[in-house]
């Protein structure tokens, strides 16, 4: 188990204890321990028992729990509460906006033990009569439950990419396997995965199936499998797994057919000609296949059936952004608010990674829950930035803030404080239950505020966990074009917001985008990778990405923006 999994297990234990009315002091001890684990730099699996006991905030009892998680994936107290709780009620703990005490009422008083039963309670109007609920909260609950049910067997790409890479590697190592590749949604770098697909070439499918079923992480569902398919599950992954078995000479054909969306492989290329209709003979490579159709090669992440066929036919495929095009990292947090690492640590690590600049944007004063900066904190941080810039030059730290967009659309400081920042990321963090008009009006007011530089995580969504508030994307994008406000592609694999499907419209309107990790610790910079994947899906190039600017270029950009206030 890694630290993230241990943290989640401790938090689950705390939720279950609160659900069952356990002593709040005991419950908080698990929450505190989870926070400690989440903030560690070293993986607990690499530490001895004595080293774990020496961690500040981890007592003897909690160290025993952690040892249990490392040794067998659980511990006695977690086992106890899991046995006392129906599996469906455990799922209910994932309902956004409804904590364990509310779930306890829905279960113990409402009688719901599954998400489906809970939805039925909502549809019958019975939730509104339960203690602590009303008509409005019943409607909110119904929407949240419907979202969870629709995402029950889906995974965030960023949650499973390493596990699938490990699986592909394991399959490649089987003696029967001649070639192997991820395919489908994984290969197209979709942000949410509801089916994991892998193409495997071998001569003896029966022998291959036997070897696959010997892998401990896999379990086959024979009724859904076929002569040339293996269908089943990967341990710990909610999305089903489908392996396409093929001969080596047909490997490229099968890979192309299963990588592209249905729309992509069926889009007309010429009269009566599609990619699918062309898969009638072997090809040495995917490049050869596309070339045979008079097209440039189309990278997997673009194969969605949008504009890529026309681009490829007319030699107009954009020079998609690469990691090497990213010159700096904007939208990051430090210990001044809710970050794990100090400003110095965040800056030095950014410089060590080869970037030219760092944009620090801790939370603003209204975000009390996240240690938002008061006026005096802003002044103190800006003084430290000045000192570090002298020390770390030519590397530069830009002074920014992630300003809450308040309920009325205004930003979170006085004009004087707002004017002191090099750049401002404006984001919504509270009051998320809005209709499209209210949400759009709120964002538009922030966009037209002359201090706003970047619009952060446009819809506030949390993939497969919480639906974003509805917005009029066209109105938002057009306003950003008018005001020269940059739109963030929040690179956290939990967000990936703005949705990549709107990137093309933003580019059409001349809006710059910015791939921002929203990093709260040094290793959070790694999330830039996930933002890059969806940026490429949307056709983003370096010239249209803010943090592809060099240090002199982005310095001039920020200065020009401030002059126009």
Short mmCIF file of C-alpha atoms in Angstrom, two decimals, residues 25-544:
data_model
loop_
_atom_site.label_atom_id
_atom_site.label_comp_id
_atom_site.label_asym_id
_atom_site.label_seq_id
_atom_site.Cartn_x
_atom_site.Cartn_y
_atom_site.Cartn_z
CA UNK A 25 -12.28 12.27 19.89
CA UNK A 26 -11.41 8.80 18.57
CA UNK A 27 -12.79 9.67 15.15
CA UNK A 28 -10.69 12.83 14.95
CA UNK A 29 -7.55 10.85 15.81
CA UNK A 30 -7.98 8.88 12.58
CA UNK A 31 -8.58 12.04 10.56
CA UNK A 32 -5.47 13.63 12.07
CA UNK A 33 -3.39 10.54 11.34
CA UNK A 34 -4.67 10.48 7.76
CA UNK A 35 -3.60 14.11 7.34
CA UNK A 36 -0.16 13.29 8.74
CA UNK A 37 0.24 10.38 6.32
CA UNK A 38 -0.90 12.55 3.42
CA UNK A 39 1.81 15.07 4.22
CA UNK A 40 4.72 12.63 4.40
CA UNK A 41 7.51 12.75 1.85
CA UNK A 42 8.72 9.19 2.51
CA UNK A 43 6.56 6.18 1.68
CA UNK A 44 5.53 4.37 4.87
CA UNK A 45 6.27 1.05 3.16
CA UNK A 46 9.97 1.99 3.18
CA UNK A 47 10.09 2.76 6.92
CA UNK A 48 10.71 0.48 9.88
CA UNK A 49 8.22 0.19 12.74
CA UNK A 50 10.43 2.40 14.91
CA UNK A 51 10.63 5.03 12.16
CA UNK A 52 6.82 5.04 11.82
CA UNK A 53 6.46 5.42 15.60
CA UNK A 54 8.85 8.37 15.49
CA UNK A 55 6.57 10.32 13.13
CA UNK A 56 4.99 13.25 14.93
CA UNK A 57 1.23 12.63 15.20
CA UNK A 58 1.43 8.83 14.87
CA UNK A 59 0.97 7.05 18.20
CA UNK A 60 1.48 3.40 19.06
CA UNK A 61 -2.11 2.38 18.26
CA UNK A 62 -2.12 4.18 14.92
CA UNK A 63 1.28 2.71 14.06
CA UNK A 64 -0.25 -0.74 14.63
CA UNK A 65 -3.10 0.15 12.27
CA UNK A 66 -0.61 1.30 9.64
CA UNK A 67 1.36 -1.93 10.03
CA UNK A 68 -1.85 -3.86 9.42
CA UNK A 69 -2.51 -1.88 6.25
CA UNK A 70 1.02 -2.51 5.01
CA UNK A 71 0.91 -6.22 5.82
CA UNK A 72 -2.63 -7.23 4.82
CA UNK A 73 -4.40 -4.15 3.47
CA UNK A 74 -6.57 -3.57 6.55
CA UNK A 75 -6.56 -3.41 10.36
CA UNK A 76 -8.77 -4.71 13.15
CA UNK A 77 -10.85 -1.60 13.78
CA UNK A 78 -11.51 -1.08 10.06
CA UNK A 79 -12.49 -4.74 9.74
CA UNK A 80 -14.88 -4.36 12.67
CA UNK A 81 -16.77 -1.41 11.20
CA UNK A 82 -16.77 -2.80 7.66
CA UNK A 83 -18.44 -5.97 8.98
CA UNK A 84 -21.07 -3.83 10.74
CA UNK A 85 -21.86 -1.79 7.63
CA UNK A 86 -23.65 -2.90 4.45
CA UNK A 87 -21.48 -2.45 1.35
CA UNK A 88 -24.03 -0.08 -0.17
CA UNK A 89 -23.92 2.17 2.88
CA UNK A 90 -20.13 2.35 2.56
CA UNK A 91 -20.73 3.53 -1.01
CA UNK A 92 -23.10 6.20 0.31
CA UNK A 93 -20.19 7.74 2.21
CA UNK A 94 -18.94 8.89 -1.18
CA UNK A 95 -21.98 11.09 -1.82
CA UNK A 96 -20.68 14.62 -2.28
CA UNK A 97 -22.03 17.09 0.28
CA UNK A 98 -23.51 14.52 2.67
CA UNK A 99 -21.38 13.41 5.61
CA UNK A 100 -21.52 10.26 7.76
CA UNK A 101 -24.19 11.64 10.12
CA UNK A 102 -26.54 12.33 7.21
CA UNK A 103 -25.81 8.90 5.75
CA UNK A 104 -26.60 7.35 9.15
CA UNK A 105 -30.06 8.94 9.04
CA UNK A 106 -30.66 7.72 5.48
CA UNK A 107 -29.64 4.20 6.46
CA UNK A 108 -30.98 3.80 9.98
CA UNK A 109 -34.15 5.88 9.69
CA UNK A 110 -34.77 5.77 5.95
CA UNK A 111 -33.86 2.10 5.58
CA UNK A 112 -31.68 2.57 2.49
CA UNK A 113 -28.81 0.09 2.24
CA UNK A 114 -27.83 0.65 -1.40
CA UNK A 115 -27.54 3.63 -3.71
CA UNK A 116 -30.47 2.27 -5.70
CA UNK A 117 -32.66 2.05 -2.59
CA UNK A 118 -31.63 5.58 -1.66
CA UNK A 119 -32.61 6.82 -5.12
CA UNK A 120 -35.99 5.16 -4.69
CA UNK A 121 -36.46 6.98 -1.36
CA UNK A 122 -35.72 10.27 -3.12
CA UNK A 123 -38.11 9.51 -5.98
CA UNK A 124 -40.86 8.66 -3.48
CA UNK A 125 -40.25 11.95 -1.66
CA UNK A 126 -39.52 10.19 1.62
CA UNK A 127 -36.09 11.72 2.26
CA UNK A 128 -37.55 15.20 2.83
CA UNK A 129 -39.39 13.94 5.92
CA UNK A 130 -36.26 12.54 7.58
CA UNK A 131 -34.47 14.42 10.35
CA UNK A 132 -32.14 17.09 8.96
CA UNK A 133 -33.53 16.93 5.42
CA UNK A 134 -35.99 19.03 3.42
CA UNK A 135 -37.32 19.26 -0.14
CA UNK A 136 -34.28 21.16 -1.39
CA UNK A 137 -31.73 18.83 0.19
CA UNK A 138 -33.71 15.86 -1.14
CA UNK A 139 -33.34 17.20 -4.70
CA UNK A 140 -29.63 17.85 -4.17
CA UNK A 141 -29.22 14.33 -2.80
CA UNK A 142 -31.12 12.82 -5.73
CA UNK A 143 -28.79 14.50 -8.23
CA UNK A 144 -25.68 13.44 -6.28
CA UNK A 145 -26.87 9.81 -6.01
CA UNK A 146 -27.76 9.68 -9.72
CA UNK A 147 -24.26 10.93 -10.54
CA UNK A 148 -22.65 8.30 -8.30
CA UNK A 149 -24.75 5.49 -9.75
CA UNK A 150 -23.84 6.52 -13.30
CA UNK A 151 -20.15 6.46 -12.34
CA UNK A 152 -20.10 3.27 -10.25
CA UNK A 153 -17.93 1.37 -12.70
CA UNK A 154 -15.79 4.22 -13.97
CA UNK A 155 -12.27 5.27 -13.02
CA UNK A 156 -10.26 8.45 -13.33
CA UNK A 157 -7.45 7.91 -15.84
CA UNK A 158 -4.95 9.24 -13.32
CA UNK A 159 -6.03 6.64 -10.76
CA UNK A 160 -5.29 3.62 -12.92
CA UNK A 161 -2.69 4.56 -15.54
CA UNK A 162 0.20 3.11 -13.55
CA UNK A 163 -1.68 -0.10 -12.71
CA UNK A 164 -2.54 -0.63 -16.38
CA UNK A 165 1.04 0.12 -17.44
CA UNK A 166 2.17 -2.55 -14.96
CA UNK A 167 -0.41 -4.97 -16.34
CA UNK A 168 0.71 -4.40 -19.93
CA UNK A 169 4.28 -5.03 -18.81
CA UNK A 170 3.25 -8.25 -17.05
CA UNK A 171 1.35 -9.47 -20.13
CA UNK A 172 4.32 -8.65 -22.36
CA UNK A 173 6.39 -10.93 -20.14
CA UNK A 174 4.19 -13.98 -20.76
CA UNK A 175 5.91 -16.54 -22.99
CA UNK A 176 2.93 -16.77 -25.36
CA UNK A 177 2.79 -13.02 -26.07
CA UNK A 178 4.29 -11.61 -29.27
CA UNK A 179 3.09 -8.03 -28.87
CA UNK A 180 0.90 -6.06 -26.48
CA UNK A 181 -0.46 -2.52 -26.18
CA UNK A 182 -3.06 -0.57 -24.26
CA UNK A 183 -5.92 0.55 -26.48
CA UNK A 184 -9.33 2.22 -26.38
CA UNK A 185 -10.02 4.99 -23.90
CA UNK A 186 -6.73 4.48 -22.05
CA UNK A 187 -4.69 4.98 -25.19
CA UNK A 188 -6.78 8.01 -26.18
CA UNK A 189 -6.07 9.45 -22.70
CA UNK A 190 -9.72 9.94 -21.83
CA UNK A 191 -10.13 11.60 -18.45
CA UNK A 192 -12.66 8.98 -17.29
CA UNK A 193 -12.43 5.30 -18.18
CA UNK A 194 -15.42 2.94 -18.23
CA UNK A 195 -13.68 0.13 -20.14
CA UNK A 196 -9.98 -0.75 -20.10
CA UNK A 197 -8.87 -2.34 -23.38
CA UNK A 198 -5.61 -4.07 -24.28
CA UNK A 199 -4.63 -5.72 -27.57
CA UNK A 200 -2.52 -8.88 -27.26
CA UNK A 201 -0.91 -10.82 -30.12
CA UNK A 202 -0.20 -14.54 -29.72
CA UNK A 203 -0.34 -17.79 -31.69
CA UNK A 204 -1.99 -20.02 -29.09
CA UNK A 205 -5.00 -18.27 -27.55
CA UNK A 206 -5.82 -21.16 -25.21
CA UNK A 207 -2.34 -21.18 -23.72
CA UNK A 208 -2.43 -17.39 -23.50
CA UNK A 209 -5.76 -17.49 -21.65
CA UNK A 210 -4.34 -19.97 -19.14
CA UNK A 211 -1.36 -17.69 -18.50
CA UNK A 212 -3.58 -14.62 -18.19
CA UNK A 213 -5.76 -16.35 -15.62
CA UNK A 214 -2.66 -17.23 -13.62
CA UNK A 215 -1.96 -13.51 -13.07
CA UNK A 216 -3.09 -12.73 -9.52
CA UNK A 217 -4.48 -9.30 -10.40
CA UNK A 218 -6.90 -10.67 -13.01
CA UNK A 219 -10.19 -12.56 -12.76
CA UNK A 220 -12.03 -13.64 -15.91
CA UNK A 221 -15.78 -13.48 -16.43
CA UNK A 222 -16.09 -16.44 -18.77
CA UNK A 223 -19.67 -15.75 -19.83
CA UNK A 224 -18.64 -12.37 -21.23
CA UNK A 225 -15.44 -13.65 -22.83
CA UNK A 226 -15.21 -15.11 -26.33
CA UNK A 227 -12.83 -17.00 -28.63
CA UNK A 228 -10.83 -13.83 -29.36
CA UNK A 229 -11.59 -11.81 -26.23
CA UNK A 230 -10.80 -12.07 -22.53
CA UNK A 231 -13.26 -10.12 -20.38
CA UNK A 232 -13.00 -9.64 -16.65
CA UNK A 233 -11.67 -7.53 -13.82
CA UNK A 234 -8.42 -6.17 -12.48
CA UNK A 235 -8.12 -6.19 -8.69
CA UNK A 236 -8.84 -2.74 -7.28
CA UNK A 237 -10.11 -1.24 -10.55
CA UNK A 238 -13.85 -0.60 -10.91
CA UNK A 239 -13.89 -0.38 -14.70
CA UNK A 240 -14.10 -3.74 -16.52
CA UNK A 241 -11.17 -5.04 -18.56
CA UNK A 242 -11.31 -6.37 -22.12
CA UNK A 243 -8.35 -8.00 -23.84
CA UNK A 244 -8.51 -8.35 -27.63
CA UNK A 245 -6.61 -11.47 -28.73
CA UNK A 246 -5.20 -11.42 -32.24
CA UNK A 247 -2.47 -12.83 -34.44
CA UNK A 248 0.73 -10.86 -34.90
CA UNK A 249 0.04 -10.10 -38.58
CA UNK A 250 -3.30 -8.49 -37.62
CA UNK A 251 -2.02 -6.68 -34.54
CA UNK A 252 -1.84 -3.22 -36.15
CA UNK A 253 -5.33 -3.57 -37.64
CA UNK A 254 -6.81 -4.58 -34.28
CA UNK A 255 -4.94 -1.81 -32.48
CA UNK A 256 -6.24 0.87 -34.87
CA UNK A 257 -9.78 -0.52 -34.74
CA UNK A 258 -9.91 -0.59 -30.93
CA UNK A 259 -7.99 2.64 -30.25
CA UNK A 260 -10.18 5.05 -32.19
CA UNK A 261 -13.68 5.96 -31.08
CA UNK A 262 -16.54 4.46 -33.10
CA UNK A 263 -17.00 7.85 -34.73
CA UNK A 264 -13.32 8.09 -35.68
CA UNK A 265 -13.03 4.74 -37.44
CA UNK A 266 -16.34 5.26 -39.28
CA UNK A 267 -15.82 8.84 -40.45
CA UNK A 268 -15.83 9.08 -44.28
CA UNK A 269 -12.39 9.71 -45.77
CA UNK A 270 -13.39 9.38 -49.41
CA UNK A 271 -16.38 7.96 -51.24
CA UNK A 272 -17.38 4.77 -49.40
CA UNK A 273 -14.01 4.69 -47.61
CA UNK A 274 -13.50 4.75 -43.84
CA UNK A 275 -10.70 3.63 -41.57
CA UNK A 276 -12.76 0.61 -40.57
CA UNK A 277 -13.43 -0.40 -44.17
CA UNK A 278 -9.70 -0.18 -44.88
CA UNK A 279 -8.72 -2.70 -42.19
CA UNK A 280 -8.85 -5.61 -44.63
CA UNK A 281 -5.15 -6.23 -45.06
CA UNK A 282 -2.14 -6.34 -42.74
CA UNK A 283 -0.07 -3.21 -42.09
CA UNK A 284 3.42 -2.95 -40.67
CA UNK A 285 2.54 0.14 -38.66
CA UNK A 286 -0.26 2.58 -37.90
CA UNK A 287 1.65 5.22 -39.84
CA UNK A 288 1.51 3.01 -42.93
CA UNK A 289 -2.24 2.56 -42.56
CA UNK A 290 -2.97 6.28 -42.35
CA UNK A 291 -0.54 6.99 -45.19
CA UNK A 292 -2.32 4.43 -47.38
CA UNK A 293 -5.47 6.52 -46.95
CA UNK A 294 -3.73 9.72 -48.04
CA UNK A 295 -3.52 11.10 -44.52
CA UNK A 296 -0.90 12.17 -42.04
CA UNK A 297 -0.55 9.97 -38.97
CA UNK A 298 -3.10 10.80 -36.27
CA UNK A 299 -1.86 10.39 -32.70
CA UNK A 300 -4.12 8.22 -30.51
CA UNK A 301 -5.33 11.02 -28.23
CA UNK A 302 -6.90 12.85 -31.20
CA UNK A 303 -8.87 9.86 -32.51
CA UNK A 304 -12.27 11.00 -31.26
CA UNK A 305 -14.06 11.62 -34.57
CA UNK A 306 -13.97 15.42 -34.40
CA UNK A 307 -11.73 17.43 -36.75
CA UNK A 308 -8.77 15.08 -36.92
CA UNK A 309 -9.67 13.38 -40.22
CA UNK A 310 -9.90 16.69 -42.08
CA UNK A 311 -6.70 17.87 -40.43
CA UNK A 312 -4.89 14.69 -41.48
CA UNK A 313 -6.21 14.81 -45.06
CA UNK A 314 -5.10 18.43 -45.48
CA UNK A 315 -1.79 18.16 -43.60
CA UNK A 316 -3.12 20.51 -40.91
CA UNK A 317 -2.67 18.47 -37.73
CA UNK A 318 -1.55 20.93 -35.04
CA UNK A 319 1.91 20.62 -33.53
CA UNK A 320 0.47 19.40 -30.24
CA UNK A 321 1.99 20.69 -27.04
CA UNK A 322 4.74 18.58 -25.42
CA UNK A 323 6.10 18.47 -21.87
CA UNK A 324 9.26 20.17 -23.15
CA UNK A 325 7.12 23.17 -24.18
CA UNK A 326 6.18 23.93 -20.56
CA UNK A 327 8.53 26.64 -19.24
CA UNK A 328 6.97 27.34 -15.87
CA UNK A 329 4.34 26.18 -13.40
CA UNK A 330 1.45 28.42 -12.35
CA UNK A 331 -1.28 27.91 -9.70
CA UNK A 332 0.54 26.30 -6.78
CA UNK A 333 0.10 26.35 -3.01
CA UNK A 334 2.52 26.45 -0.09
CA UNK A 335 2.43 26.25 3.70
CA UNK A 336 1.20 29.84 3.69
CA UNK A 337 -2.24 28.28 3.09
CA UNK A 338 -3.00 24.55 2.78
CA UNK A 339 0.12 23.34 0.99
CA UNK A 340 2.47 20.69 2.38
CA UNK A 341 5.77 22.35 1.47
CA UNK A 342 7.22 25.77 2.12
CA UNK A 343 7.52 28.47 -0.49
CA UNK A 344 11.27 27.86 -0.64
CA UNK A 345 10.80 24.11 -1.10
CA UNK A 346 8.21 24.61 -3.83
CA UNK A 347 10.48 27.08 -5.62
CA UNK A 348 13.69 25.08 -5.34
CA UNK A 349 12.00 21.89 -6.52
CA UNK A 350 10.46 23.72 -9.46
CA UNK A 351 13.89 25.05 -10.42
CA UNK A 352 15.46 21.59 -10.02
CA UNK A 353 12.91 20.23 -12.49
CA UNK A 354 14.26 22.67 -15.06
CA UNK A 355 11.46 25.24 -15.11
CA UNK A 356 12.16 28.96 -15.46
CA UNK A 357 9.51 30.26 -13.10
CA UNK A 358 6.93 29.41 -10.45
CA UNK A 359 3.58 31.08 -9.92
CA UNK A 360 2.58 30.81 -6.27
CA UNK A 361 -1.14 31.28 -5.67
CA UNK A 362 -2.18 30.34 -2.17
CA UNK A 363 -5.80 30.52 -1.08
CA UNK A 364 -7.40 33.89 -0.35
CA UNK A 365 -8.79 35.13 2.96
CA UNK A 366 -12.36 33.80 2.61
CA UNK A 367 -11.04 30.23 2.34
CA UNK A 368 -10.60 29.96 6.11
CA UNK A 369 -10.84 26.16 5.89
CA UNK A 370 -7.69 26.21 3.73
CA UNK A 371 -5.72 28.74 5.76
CA UNK A 372 -6.47 31.57 3.35
CA UNK A 373 -4.06 34.51 3.49
CA UNK A 374 -5.04 37.63 5.41
CA UNK A 375 -3.60 40.99 4.34
CA UNK A 376 -0.59 40.67 6.66
CA UNK A 377 0.13 37.16 5.32
CA UNK A 378 0.13 38.51 1.77
CA UNK A 379 2.69 41.16 2.69
CA UNK A 380 4.85 38.60 4.50
CA UNK A 381 4.76 36.18 1.56
CA UNK A 382 5.55 38.89 -0.97
CA UNK A 383 8.58 39.92 1.09
CA UNK A 384 9.82 36.32 1.13
CA UNK A 385 9.26 36.08 -2.63
CA UNK A 386 11.40 39.18 -3.12
CA UNK A 387 14.22 37.66 -1.06
CA UNK A 388 14.03 34.28 -2.79
CA UNK A 389 14.03 35.91 -6.22
CA UNK A 390 17.31 37.63 -5.38
CA UNK A 391 18.77 34.34 -4.19
CA UNK A 392 17.45 32.04 -6.93
CA UNK A 393 17.86 34.33 -9.96
CA UNK A 394 17.50 33.95 -12.90
CA UNK A 395 14.69 31.64 -11.72
CA UNK A 396 11.69 33.73 -10.69
CA UNK A 397 8.71 33.36 -8.38
CA UNK A 398 5.62 35.32 -9.38
CA UNK A 399 3.42 36.54 -6.55
CA UNK A 400 -0.13 35.38 -7.14
CA UNK A 401 -3.24 34.37 -5.26
CA UNK A 402 -6.08 31.96 -5.90
CA UNK A 403 -8.83 34.41 -5.11
CA UNK A 404 -12.20 32.98 -4.23
CA UNK A 405 -14.95 34.19 -6.53
CA UNK A 406 -17.47 35.24 -3.92
CA UNK A 407 -21.20 34.59 -4.18
CA UNK A 408 -21.78 37.92 -5.95
CA UNK A 409 -18.88 37.35 -8.38
CA UNK A 410 -16.47 39.77 -6.71
CA UNK A 411 -12.89 38.90 -5.79
CA UNK A 412 -11.66 38.42 -2.26
CA UNK A 413 -9.51 41.46 -1.37
CA UNK A 414 -9.43 45.22 -1.48
CA UNK A 415 -8.27 46.97 -4.66
CA UNK A 416 -4.96 47.75 -2.98
CA UNK A 417 -4.21 44.12 -2.15
CA UNK A 418 -5.40 42.83 -5.53
CA UNK A 419 -3.11 45.31 -7.27
CA UNK A 420 -0.10 43.99 -5.37
CA UNK A 421 -0.10 40.58 -7.09
CA UNK A 422 1.67 39.72 -10.34
CA UNK A 423 -1.27 37.54 -11.36
CA UNK A 424 -4.57 36.31 -9.96
CA UNK A 425 -6.28 32.96 -10.43
CA UNK A 426 -10.01 33.42 -9.81
CA UNK A 427 -11.87 30.28 -8.72
CA UNK A 428 -15.15 29.21 -7.15
CA UNK A 429 -14.80 27.07 -4.01
CA UNK A 430 -18.12 27.49 -2.20
CA UNK A 431 -21.80 27.80 -3.01
CA UNK A 432 -21.47 25.20 -5.76
CA UNK A 433 -25.18 24.38 -5.95
CA UNK A 434 -26.06 26.85 -8.73
CA UNK A 435 -28.17 26.80 -11.86
CA UNK A 436 -26.57 27.71 -15.17
CA UNK A 437 -27.61 31.38 -15.06
CA UNK A 438 -26.37 31.97 -11.53
CA UNK A 439 -23.09 30.14 -12.15
CA UNK A 440 -22.45 31.87 -15.47
CA UNK A 441 -23.27 35.34 -14.11
CA UNK A 442 -20.98 34.73 -11.14
CA UNK A 443 -18.07 33.73 -13.37
CA UNK A 444 -18.70 36.53 -15.86
CA UNK A 445 -18.48 39.17 -13.14
CA UNK A 446 -15.12 37.73 -12.05
CA UNK A 447 -13.88 37.58 -15.64
CA UNK A 448 -14.75 41.24 -16.21
CA UNK A 449 -12.90 42.20 -13.03
CA UNK A 450 -9.70 43.81 -14.41
CA UNK A 451 -7.59 42.06 -11.75
CA UNK A 452 -8.43 38.54 -12.97
CA UNK A 453 -5.60 36.96 -14.95
CA UNK A 454 -6.65 33.29 -15.05
CA UNK A 455 -10.04 31.63 -14.59
CA UNK A 456 -9.42 28.57 -12.39
CA UNK A 457 -11.16 25.17 -12.67
CA UNK A 458 -14.14 26.53 -14.57
CA UNK A 459 -16.89 24.15 -13.39
CA UNK A 460 -15.57 22.94 -10.03
CA UNK A 461 -16.06 19.33 -11.06
CA UNK A 462 -14.45 16.34 -9.34
CA UNK A 463 -14.34 13.51 -11.86
CA UNK A 464 -16.61 10.52 -11.04
CA UNK A 465 -17.23 12.09 -7.63
CA UNK A 466 -18.99 15.42 -8.08
CA UNK A 467 -20.63 16.90 -11.14
CA UNK A 468 -19.52 20.42 -11.94
CA UNK A 469 -21.95 23.32 -11.68
CA UNK A 470 -23.49 24.05 -15.09
CA UNK A 471 -22.09 26.99 -17.05
CA UNK A 472 -22.64 28.52 -20.47
CA UNK A 473 -19.23 27.58 -21.87
CA UNK A 474 -19.59 29.74 -24.96
CA UNK A 475 -20.48 32.85 -22.96
CA UNK A 476 -17.58 32.25 -20.57
CA UNK A 477 -15.07 31.64 -23.37
CA UNK A 478 -16.25 34.66 -25.35
CA UNK A 479 -15.94 36.88 -22.26
CA UNK A 480 -12.39 35.60 -21.69
CA UNK A 481 -11.58 36.43 -25.31
CA UNK A 482 -12.88 39.96 -24.83
CA UNK A 483 -10.99 40.55 -21.56
CA UNK A 484 -7.85 38.54 -22.41
CA UNK A 485 -8.42 36.36 -19.35
CA UNK A 486 -6.60 33.03 -19.59
CA UNK A 487 -8.58 29.82 -19.00
CA UNK A 488 -6.98 27.19 -16.82
CA UNK A 489 -6.75 23.54 -17.70
CA UNK A 490 -6.55 22.35 -14.12
CA UNK A 491 -4.17 19.40 -14.40
CA UNK A 492 -5.20 17.62 -11.22
CA UNK A 493 -6.37 14.16 -12.37
CA UNK A 494 -9.35 14.71 -10.07
CA UNK A 495 -10.46 17.79 -12.03
CA UNK A 496 -9.05 18.21 -15.58
CA UNK A 497 -11.22 21.29 -15.81
CA UNK A 498 -11.87 23.10 -18.27
CA UNK A 499 -13.18 20.10 -20.18
CA UNK A 500 -10.94 19.38 -23.19
CA UNK A 501 -13.99 19.32 -25.49
CA UNK A 502 -14.14 23.12 -25.24
CA UNK A 503 -10.48 23.77 -26.02
CA UNK A 504 -11.09 24.01 -29.76
CA UNK A 505 -13.75 26.70 -29.26
CA UNK A 506 -11.45 28.64 -26.94
CA UNK A 507 -8.66 28.52 -29.53
CA UNK A 508 -11.09 29.57 -32.25
CA UNK A 509 -11.92 32.66 -30.16
CA UNK A 510 -8.26 33.45 -29.52
CA UNK A 511 -8.27 32.59 -25.80
CA UNK A 512 -5.01 31.51 -24.21
CA UNK A 513 -5.03 28.46 -21.94
CA UNK A 514 -2.71 27.49 -19.10
CA UNK A 515 -1.89 23.96 -17.93
CA UNK A 516 -1.79 24.36 -14.14
CA UNK A 517 -1.22 21.54 -11.63
CA UNK A 518 -2.94 23.19 -8.64
CA UNK A 519 -0.06 21.62 -6.71
CA UNK A 520 -0.26 21.52 -2.92
CA UNK A 521 3.06 19.72 -2.52
CA UNK A 522 6.24 19.29 -4.53
CA UNK A 523 5.24 16.04 -6.20
CA UNK A 524 2.00 17.72 -7.27
CA UNK A 525 3.99 19.18 -10.15
CA UNK A 526 3.82 15.70 -11.70
CA UNK A 527 0.14 16.29 -12.42
CA UNK A 528 1.22 18.55 -15.28
CA UNK A 529 1.39 15.29 -17.25
CA UNK A 530 -2.36 14.72 -16.93
CA UNK A 531 -3.17 18.28 -17.93
CA UNK A 532 -0.92 17.87 -20.95
CA UNK A 533 -2.79 14.75 -22.08
CA UNK A 534 -6.20 16.44 -22.17
CA UNK A 535 -4.68 19.61 -23.64
CA UNK A 536 -3.38 17.52 -26.54
CA UNK A 537 -6.81 15.92 -26.95
CA UNK A 538 -8.23 19.39 -27.45
CA UNK A 539 -5.57 20.32 -30.02
CA UNK A 540 -3.60 22.75 -27.86
CA UNK A 541 -0.26 23.98 -29.19
CA UNK A 542 2.58 25.68 -27.32
CA UNK A 543 1.85 29.08 -28.86
CA UNK A 544 -1.62 29.12 -27.31
#
